[in-house]
Every structure is written in C-alpha cells, then in structure tokens.
mmCIF file of C-alpha atoms and ligand atoms in Angstrom:
data_model
loop_
_atom_site.group_PDB
_atom_site.id
_atom_site.type_symbol
_atom_site.label_atom_id
_atom_site.label_comp_id
_atom_site.label_asym_id
_atom_site.label_seq_id
_atom_site.Cartn_x
_atom_site.Cartn_y
_atom_site.Cartn_z
ATOM 1 C CA MET A 1 -12.628 -17.561 -18.191
ATOM 2 C CA LYS A 2 -12.348 -13.979 -17.748
ATOM 3 C CA LYS A 3 -13.260 -10.906 -20.032
ATOM 4 C CA SER A 4 -11.240 -8.042 -20.373
ATOM 5 C CA SER A 5 -13.015 -5.082 -18.359
ATOM 6 C CA TYR A 6 -13.137 -1.391 -17.826
ATOM 7 C CA ILE A 7 -14.731 0.391 -14.774
ATOM 8 C CA GLY A 8 -14.598 4.027 -14.422
ATOM 9 C CA PRO A 9 -15.645 7.122 -16.201
ATOM 10 C CA SER A 10 -14.540 7.514 -19.533
ATOM 11 C CA ILE A 11 -11.180 8.615 -20.527
ATOM 12 C CA SER A 12 -10.293 10.157 -23.873
ATOM 13 C CA ARG A 13 -9.752 7.579 -26.351
ATOM 14 C CA TYR A 14 -6.336 8.866 -27.154
ATOM 15 C CA GLN A 15 -4.876 8.867 -23.671
ATOM 16 C CA PHE A 16 -6.903 5.579 -22.933
ATOM 17 C CA GLU A 17 -4.827 3.635 -26.052
ATOM 18 C CA GLY A 18 -1.464 5.638 -24.432
ATOM 19 C CA LEU A 19 -1.870 4.004 -21.082
ATOM 20 C CA LYS A 20 -1.850 0.592 -22.754
ATOM 21 C CA ASN A 21 1.816 1.447 -23.543
ATOM 22 C CA LYS A 22 4.356 1.727 -20.353
ATOM 23 C CA GLY A 23 6.616 3.649 -22.450
ATOM 24 C CA TRP A 24 3.742 6.151 -23.087
ATOM 25 C CA ILE A 25 3.075 6.502 -19.279
ATOM 26 C CA VAL A 26 6.608 7.172 -18.445
ATOM 27 C CA GLU A 27 6.839 9.656 -21.390
ATOM 28 C CA TYR A 28 3.695 11.715 -20.422
ATOM 29 C CA ALA A 29 3.921 11.281 -16.719
ATOM 30 C CA ILE A 30 4.142 14.116 -14.631
ATOM 31 C CA GLU A 31 6.169 12.117 -12.003
ATOM 32 C CA VAL A 32 7.337 8.489 -11.972
ATOM 33 C CA TYR A 33 7.436 7.203 -8.488
ATOM 34 C CA LYS A 34 8.158 3.700 -9.660
ATOM 35 C CA ARG A 35 9.496 1.801 -12.643
ATOM 36 C CA ARG A 36 9.833 -2.140 -11.505
ATOM 37 C CA PRO A 37 7.792 -4.223 -11.217
ATOM 38 C CA ASN A 38 5.153 -1.908 -11.622
ATOM 39 C CA ILE A 39 5.135 1.601 -13.192
ATOM 40 C CA VAL A 40 3.377 3.875 -10.793
ATOM 41 C CA ALA A 41 3.284 7.491 -12.326
ATOM 42 C CA LEU A 42 1.389 10.934 -11.501
ATOM 43 C CA MET A 43 -0.488 11.902 -14.462
ATOM 44 C CA GLU A 44 -2.976 14.530 -16.053
ATOM 45 C CA LEU A 45 -5.944 12.422 -17.405
ATOM 46 C CA ASP A 46 -8.692 13.811 -19.219
ATOM 47 C CA ILE A 47 -11.289 11.604 -17.011
ATOM 48 C CA GLY A 48 -14.621 11.969 -16.776
ATOM 49 C CA SER A 49 -14.945 14.831 -18.919
ATOM 50 C CA ARG A 50 -12.446 16.970 -17.005
ATOM 51 C CA PHE A 51 -8.905 16.869 -16.601
ATOM 52 C CA GLN A 52 -7.704 15.522 -13.325
ATOM 53 C CA LYS A 53 -4.246 14.738 -11.389
ATOM 54 C CA VAL A 54 -4.443 10.839 -11.127
ATOM 55 C CA VAL A 55 -1.642 8.067 -10.119
ATOM 56 C CA VAL A 56 -1.836 5.221 -12.530
ATOM 57 C CA LYS A 57 -0.380 2.169 -11.747
ATOM 58 C CA SER A 58 0.556 -0.351 -14.406
ATOM 59 C CA PHE A 59 1.197 -3.902 -12.817
ATOM 60 C CA GLY A 60 3.782 -6.127 -14.224
ATOM 61 C CA TRP A 61 4.613 -9.516 -13.636
ATOM 62 C CA ARG A 62 6.494 -10.722 -10.250
ATOM 63 C CA ASP A 63 6.376 -14.273 -11.045
ATOM 64 C CA ALA A 64 7.042 -16.115 -14.197
ATOM 65 C CA ARG A 65 4.135 -18.836 -13.745
ATOM 66 C CA ALA A 66 1.852 -15.682 -13.154
ATOM 67 C CA PRO A 67 0.639 -15.521 -16.607
ATOM 68 C CA PHE A 68 -0.424 -18.912 -16.961
ATOM 69 C CA ILE A 69 -2.978 -19.257 -13.958
ATOM 70 C CA SER A 70 -3.941 -15.834 -14.794
ATOM 71 C CA PRO A 71 -7.587 -16.628 -16.958
ATOM 72 C CA PHE A 72 -9.450 -17.678 -13.960
ATOM 73 C CA LYS A 73 -8.094 -14.945 -11.384
ATOM 74 C CA LYS A 74 -9.191 -11.614 -10.840
ATOM 75 C CA SER A 75 -5.855 -9.194 -11.892
ATOM 76 C CA ARG A 76 -3.943 -7.503 -9.272
ATOM 77 C CA ALA A 77 -5.573 -4.126 -10.225
ATOM 78 C CA GLU A 78 -9.021 -5.647 -9.925
ATOM 79 C CA MET A 79 -7.763 -6.911 -6.452
ATOM 80 C CA ALA A 80 -6.242 -3.285 -5.528
ATOM 81 C CA TRP A 81 -9.685 -2.029 -6.724
ATOM 82 C CA ASP A 82 -11.859 -4.223 -4.364
ATOM 83 C CA ALA A 83 -9.559 -3.779 -1.640
ATOM 84 C CA THR A 84 -9.424 -0.349 -1.927
ATOM 85 C CA HIS A 85 -13.591 0.148 -1.941
ATOM 86 C CA ARG A 86 -13.867 -2.484 1.115
ATOM 87 C CA LEU A 87 -11.252 -0.242 3.313
ATOM 88 C CA MET A 88 -12.742 3.082 2.040
ATOM 89 C CA ASP A 89 -16.187 1.805 3.295
ATOM 90 C CA ALA A 90 -14.360 0.949 6.579
ATOM 91 C CA GLY A 91 -13.414 4.671 6.779
ATOM 92 C CA LEU A 92 -9.597 3.856 6.200
ATOM 93 C CA PRO A 93 -7.662 6.757 4.481
ATOM 94 C CA VAL A 94 -6.877 5.401 1.226
ATOM 95 C CA PRO A 95 -6.472 7.064 -1.826
ATOM 96 C CA LYS A 96 -9.875 7.131 -3.936
ATOM 97 C CA PRO A 97 -10.521 4.784 -6.640
ATOM 98 C CA VAL A 98 -10.857 5.907 -9.905
ATOM 99 C CA ALA A 99 -10.675 3.272 -12.484
ATOM 100 C CA VAL A 100 -9.544 -0.104 -13.102
ATOM 101 C CA TYR A 101 -8.516 -1.746 -16.648
ATOM 102 C CA THR A 102 -7.672 -5.408 -17.484
ATOM 103 C CA ALA A 103 -7.078 -6.347 -20.729
ATOM 104 C CA ARG A 104 -7.005 -10.278 -21.692
ATOM 105 C CA GLN A 105 -6.513 -12.192 -24.483
ATOM 106 C CA ALA A 106 -8.358 -15.796 -24.496
ATOM 107 C CA GLY A 107 -8.591 -14.674 -20.769
ATOM 108 C CA PHE A 108 -4.610 -14.396 -20.193
ATOM 109 C CA ILE A 109 -3.999 -11.055 -18.655
ATOM 110 C CA ASP A 110 -2.325 -8.856 -21.079
ATOM 111 C CA LEU A 111 -2.480 -6.135 -18.975
ATOM 112 C CA ASN A 112 -3.784 -4.261 -15.576
ATOM 113 C CA ILE A 113 -3.833 -0.793 -14.417
ATOM 114 C CA PHE A 114 -5.614 0.773 -11.258
ATOM 115 C CA ILE A 115 -6.077 4.405 -10.979
ATOM 116 C CA THR A 116 -6.612 6.532 -8.098
ATOM 117 C CA GLU A 117 -6.822 9.663 -7.018
ATOM 118 C CA TYR A 118 -3.646 11.772 -6.302
ATOM 119 C CA ILE A 119 -3.354 12.464 -2.676
ATOM 120 C CA GLY A 120 -0.939 15.549 -3.479
ATOM 121 C CA LYS A 121 2.373 15.863 -2.276
ATOM 122 C CA HIS A 122 4.028 13.681 0.145
ATOM 123 C CA GLN A 123 6.572 11.657 1.505
ATOM 124 C CA LYS A 124 6.843 7.788 2.339
ATOM 125 C CA SER A 125 6.912 7.172 5.906
ATOM 126 C CA SER A 126 10.327 5.696 5.436
ATOM 127 C CA ARG A 127 11.855 9.081 4.601
ATOM 128 C CA VAL A 128 10.376 10.900 7.476
ATOM 129 C CA PHE A 129 11.945 8.101 9.957
ATOM 130 C CA GLU A 130 14.974 8.329 8.204
ATOM 131 C CA SER A 131 15.464 11.901 8.127
ATOM 132 C CA GLU A 132 17.784 13.941 10.221
ATOM 133 C CA ILE A 133 16.296 17.155 10.122
ATOM 134 C CA ILE A 134 12.870 15.644 11.467
ATOM 135 C CA ASP A 135 12.899 15.828 15.384
ATOM 136 C CA PHE A 136 11.795 12.644 17.352
ATOM 137 C CA ALA A 137 8.271 13.994 18.621
ATOM 138 C CA ARG A 138 7.366 14.406 14.983
ATOM 139 C CA LYS A 139 8.382 10.367 13.879
ATOM 140 C CA ARG A 140 6.299 9.463 17.249
ATOM 141 C CA ASP A 141 3.512 11.382 15.941
ATOM 142 C CA VAL A 142 3.675 9.502 12.319
ATOM 143 C CA ALA A 143 4.278 6.213 14.258
ATOM 144 C CA MET A 144 1.360 6.731 16.375
ATOM 145 C CA LYS A 145 -0.883 7.566 13.058
ATOM 146 C CA ILE A 146 0.366 4.639 11.324
ATOM 147 C CA ALA A 147 -0.502 2.508 14.346
ATOM 148 C CA GLU A 148 -4.124 4.314 14.524
ATOM 149 C CA ILE A 149 -4.520 3.046 10.685
ATOM 150 C CA VAL A 150 -3.047 -0.368 11.159
ATOM 151 C CA SER A 151 -5.284 -0.922 14.226
ATOM 152 C CA ALA A 152 -8.364 0.259 12.281
ATOM 153 C CA THR A 153 -7.575 -2.281 9.559
ATOM 154 C CA HIS A 154 -7.405 -5.200 11.941
ATOM 155 C CA LYS A 155 -10.707 -3.947 13.898
ATOM 156 C CA ALA A 156 -12.280 -4.003 10.354
ATOM 157 C CA GLY A 157 -11.212 -7.526 9.800
ATOM 158 C CA PHE A 158 -8.692 -6.891 7.347
ATOM 159 C CA ILE A 159 -4.804 -8.084 6.949
ATOM 160 C CA HIS A 160 -2.986 -5.797 4.849
ATOM 161 C CA HIS A 161 0.198 -8.301 4.363
ATOM 162 C CA ASP A 162 2.358 -5.610 3.266
ATOM 163 C CA PHE A 163 2.486 -3.058 6.229
ATOM 164 C CA VAL A 164 6.094 -1.587 5.205
ATOM 165 C CA LYS A 165 6.968 1.966 6.101
ATOM 166 C CA ASP A 166 7.053 2.880 2.112
ATOM 167 C CA ASN A 167 3.256 2.138 2.150
ATOM 168 C CA PHE A 168 2.439 4.810 4.448
ATOM 169 C CA LEU A 169 2.538 8.508 2.689
ATOM 170 C CA VAL A 170 2.731 11.453 4.811
ATOM 171 C CA SER A 171 1.130 14.278 3.381
ATOM 172 C CA ASP A 172 3.383 17.583 3.071
ATOM 173 C CA ALA A 173 0.925 19.981 3.766
ATOM 174 C CA ASP A 174 -0.341 17.904 7.058
ATOM 175 C CA SER A 175 2.313 15.449 8.740
ATOM 176 C CA ARG A 176 -0.961 14.285 10.642
ATOM 177 C CA SER A 177 -2.636 13.457 7.156
ATOM 178 C CA VAL A 178 -0.998 9.521 6.399
ATOM 179 C CA PHE A 179 -2.321 7.441 3.840
ATOM 180 C CA LEU A 180 -2.215 3.882 3.308
ATOM 181 C CA VAL A 181 -1.439 2.561 -0.367
ATOM 182 C CA ASP A 182 -0.448 -1.028 -1.940
ATOM 183 C CA LEU A 183 -3.831 -2.794 -1.188
ATOM 184 C CA THR A 184 -3.102 -5.520 -3.854
ATOM 185 C CA LEU A 185 -2.985 -8.330 -0.993
ATOM 186 C CA VAL A 186 -5.405 -7.341 1.386
ATOM 187 C CA GLU A 187 -7.174 -10.152 2.583
ATOM 188 C CA GLN A 188 -10.256 -10.143 4.580
ATOM 189 C CA LYS A 189 -10.916 -12.422 7.621
ATOM 190 C CA LYS A 190 -13.729 -13.017 9.717
ATOM 191 C CA LYS A 191 -11.467 -14.054 12.726
ATOM 192 C CA MET A 192 -7.669 -13.219 12.994
ATOM 193 C CA THR A 193 -5.537 -14.438 15.950
ATOM 194 C CA ILE A 194 -2.760 -11.920 18.039
ATOM 195 C CA ALA A 195 0.115 -13.954 16.022
ATOM 196 C CA GLU A 196 -2.008 -13.209 12.415
ATOM 197 C CA ARG A 197 -1.876 -9.448 13.423
ATOM 198 C CA MET A 198 1.591 -9.016 15.085
ATOM 199 C CA GLU A 199 2.870 -11.053 11.917
ATOM 200 C CA ASP A 200 1.190 -8.222 9.693
ATOM 201 C CA ILE A 201 2.907 -5.510 11.772
ATOM 202 C CA ALA A 202 6.348 -6.979 12.377
ATOM 203 C CA LYS A 203 7.584 -5.689 8.955
ATOM 204 C CA LEU A 204 7.189 -2.144 9.711
ATOM 205 C CA ASN A 205 10.493 -2.359 11.556
ATOM 206 C CA LEU A 206 10.190 0.834 13.277
ATOM 207 C CA CYS A 207 13.099 0.362 15.729
ATOM 208 C CA SER A 208 16.256 -1.225 15.521
ATOM 209 C CA CYS A 209 16.137 -2.582 18.881
ATOM 210 C CA ASN A 210 13.853 -4.926 17.624
ATOM 211 C CA LEU A 211 11.598 -5.057 21.290
ATOM 212 C CA ASP A 212 14.942 -6.630 22.589
ATOM 213 C CA HIS A 213 15.834 -4.226 25.092
ATOM 214 C CA ASP A 214 14.299 -1.155 26.937
ATOM 215 C CA HIS A 215 15.563 2.210 26.088
ATOM 216 C CA GLU A 216 14.240 5.680 25.505
ATOM 217 C CA ASP A 217 12.620 7.085 22.365
ATOM 218 C CA CYS A 218 11.485 3.656 20.972
ATOM 219 C CA LEU A 219 9.233 4.210 18.490
ATOM 220 C CA TRP A 220 7.685 0.380 18.576
ATOM 221 C CA LEU A 221 6.566 1.335 22.040
ATOM 222 C CA TYR A 222 4.462 4.378 20.818
ATOM 223 C CA PHE A 223 3.189 2.392 18.220
ATOM 224 C CA ILE A 224 1.886 -0.365 20.866
ATOM 225 C CA LEU A 225 0.481 2.176 23.051
ATOM 226 C CA SER A 226 -1.397 3.950 20.128
ATOM 227 C CA TYR A 227 -2.286 0.457 18.551
ATOM 228 C CA ASP A 228 -3.958 -1.145 21.639
ATOM 229 C CA SER A 229 -2.869 0.578 24.896
ATOM 230 C CA GLU A 230 -5.356 -1.827 27.132
ATOM 231 C CA ASN A 231 -3.520 -4.762 25.661
ATOM 232 C CA ALA A 232 -0.001 -2.897 25.446
ATOM 233 C CA GLU A 233 2.063 -5.820 27.592
ATOM 234 C CA ASN A 234 0.513 -8.715 25.696
ATOM 235 C CA ILE A 235 0.832 -6.922 22.263
ATOM 236 C CA LEU A 236 4.435 -6.446 23.100
ATOM 237 C CA VAL A 237 5.263 -10.037 24.049
ATOM 238 C CA HIS A 238 3.383 -11.521 20.598
ATOM 239 C CA LEU A 239 4.902 -8.651 18.631
ATOM 240 C CA LYS A 240 8.658 -9.408 19.785
ATOM 241 C CA LYS A 241 8.057 -12.949 18.791
ATOM 242 C CA SER A 242 6.976 -12.037 15.498
ATOM 243 C CA ILE A 243 9.794 -9.616 14.703
ATOM 244 C CA GLN A 244 12.012 -12.657 15.906
ATOM 245 C CA LYS A 245 10.628 -14.982 13.460
ATOM 246 C CA LEU A 246 10.621 -12.601 10.646
ATOM 247 C CA GLN A 247 14.294 -12.092 11.323
ATOM 248 C CA LYS A 248 15.272 -15.746 11.406
ATOM 249 C CA ALA A 249 13.263 -16.212 8.167
ATOM 250 C CA ARG A 250 15.356 -13.325 6.576
ATOM 251 C CA LYS A 251 18.699 -14.858 8.082
ATOM 252 C CA SER A 252 17.779 -18.466 6.006
ATOM 253 C CA THR A 253 17.173 -17.089 3.085
HETATM 254 N N1 LIG B 1 -2.639 8.176 -4.586
HETATM 255 C C1 LIG B 1 -1.351 8.731 -4.537
HETATM 256 N N2 LIG B 1 -1.212 9.588 -4.751
HETATM 257 C C2 LIG B 1 0.308 10.134 -4.424
HETATM 258 N N3 LIG B 1 1.312 9.349 -4.448
HETATM 259 C C3 LIG B 1 1.136 8.001 -4.739
HETATM 260 C C4 LIG B 1 -0.424 7.426 -4.668
HETATM 261 N N4 LIG B 1 -0.640 6.329 -5.200
HETATM 262 C C5 LIG B 1 1.242 5.779 -5.002
HETATM 263 N N5 LIG B 1 1.576 6.828 -4.927
HETATM 264 C C6 LIG B 1 3.019 7.039 -5.024
HETATM 265 O O1 LIG B 1 3.586 5.676 -5.730
HETATM 266 C C7 LIG B 1 4.333 5.015 -4.687
HETATM 267 C C8 LIG B 1 4.550 3.501 -5.258
HETATM 268 O O2 LIG B 1 2.949 3.269 -4.941
HETATM 269 P P1 LIG B 1 2.607 1.600 -4.215
HETATM 270 O O3 LIG B 1 3.141 1.485 -2.816
HETATM 271 O O4 LIG B 1 1.163 1.837 -4.664
HETATM 272 O O5 LIG B 1 3.089 0.759 -5.964
HETATM 273 P P2 LIG B 1 4.259 -0.286 -5.615
HETATM 274 O O6 LIG B 1 5.049 0.237 -4.380
HETATM 275 O O7 LIG B 1 5.108 -0.440 -6.850
HETATM 276 O O8 LIG B 1 3.549 -1.494 -5.124
HETATM 277 P P3 LIG B 1 4.217 -2.954 -5.067
HETATM 278 O O9 LIG B 1 4.588 -3.317 -3.596
HETATM 279 O O10 LIG B 1 2.763 -3.883 -5.358
HETATM 280 O O11 LIG B 1 5.237 -3.120 -5.799
HETATM 281 C C9 LIG B 1 4.189 5.653 -3.461
HETATM 282 O O12 LIG B 1 5.008 5.091 -2.405
HETATM 283 C C10 LIG B 1 3.948 6.787 -3.531
HETATM 284 O O13 LIG B 1 4.899 7.590 -3.636
HETATM 285 MG MG1 LIG B 2 4.732 -0.144 -2.323
#
C-alpha cells in the first residue's frame, strides 16, 4: 500500500495547508486556467525560500471507480511527475517540474498535486489555429514546430496519448517557442508501430480535410513534412487511416 508523499523544495506551512483546499487555490490564484476536472492555476508560492510563479495542478476524479483502485497505484500527479522528468531528459520542451504531493489515507488518494514552472504568457495552439487575425504562415510554422515535438517524443520512445491542440502552448513572446503539457498518460515503449504513432497523432485534427482530398494550405501536409519528410508518403497513407478510424469511433459513441 502506498503512503503519502511530497517531493520538492519546502513550501511555507501556511501555503502548503492552503494547497490542500481547492477553494483556497482558486481564491489566491493569479489566474485559473481550468476548473474541471482538474484545477490548474497560476500562483505565486513561497517555495524553496523564494517567491516563485508556478502552475499548480490539483487533480480531480474523472472516473467514479478510480478511488477504489488507488491504494496500489501511483497518483496521476506522480505519473505526470515521472513522465515530465523522462521527457525533459529526452530534451523535450516541457515545463520544468517543481514539486509533487500525494496525500493518502489508508492508501487511498485524498488529493494529488503537481507543480511546474510557469512558462510565461502563452496561448493554447488551438487559439492560434482558430484565429482569424493570425496569418497562414504563422499557423504553418506552429504546426511544423508541433510536428518536431511529436516526432522527438516518438523517437525518444514515448506515446503521449493526448496530443490535442490544447496541450501545446505557444509562447506570446516567441511563437517558435512551443511547450508540451498534460503528461499524465505518457507511456514508454521499447517498440512502437506506425499505426500506434499515427493513432497518437490523429487527434490533433489539424485540417478539416482529414486528408481526404488534396488542397492548398493543408496544415496536415506541413505537419507530415516536418514529422518525417523522408517517409512522408507512407505516413500520409497511415495517418489518413487513423483519422478515419477515429472518426468512425466518434460517430458510434
Ligand atoms: N507550466 C505552465 N505554464 C503556463 N501555463 C500552463 C502550464 N501548465 C499548464 N498551463 C495552462 O493550464 C492549462 C491546462 O493545463 P493541462 O493541460 O496540464 O491540464 P488539463 O487540461 O486539466 O489536463 P487534463 O487534460 O488531464 O484534464 C493549459 O492549457 C495552459 O493554459
Ligand atoms: Mg490539457
């Protein structure tokens, strides 16, 4: 049975107690990015004896059965902590992990919190792609940068399992600077098939053509070229299949 654990620099006692309460996080946050199922908030914490802007993610339950299996499993905060270190070691642009806390009672998870460095002002890449003001060239550059990150993730032997546009953050200061977040589901694999890689990519939903027909300014094509230009034709065929499969699955649910 697992025990409560905290890894990270010391946090002032007052703030540490506060972090256990989601209402306190919302009240004292500089900005709340998300409220459900997880609270994600920008906060200034007295951590490691200095005030620092950090992003606090306090996980909520998605699945009613999850609390019952938790005495023997890592918390999602602990999984995110492990994955973030591994991806950082592989040279990927992920926000630096600062601390992780899992509180348990008789092994059952009461709360679990993951704290990372603040990457600065940014936009979710979905906002960039949807924007009517941003021109195509910039969208293309962001899509190609995302492809580089996805390709490096796969080459390092990881499947992300949640490559959606919202999990790529584009820095306001420099649109070439893109960060990958939401690493709870990351899986390390010794070998991965092209179908597994394409399944990981398909959810990105970069162009409404779904690779069904040729047209100008297709973000999927730029993505493929940046992901693996040498095997672009083969990738195109497999990615198209994965997108179709995903659409079918969505229609049937
Ligand atoms: N280190 C960071 N610096 C700045 N902003 C961040 C950082 N981490 C997260 N954010 C902001 O918080 C938002 C939500 O974060 P994240 O994707 O990790 O949580 P989530 O979407 O709730 O996770 P899940 O998909 O597991 O529900 C991001 O889209 C981003 O705007
Ligand atoms: Mg997310």
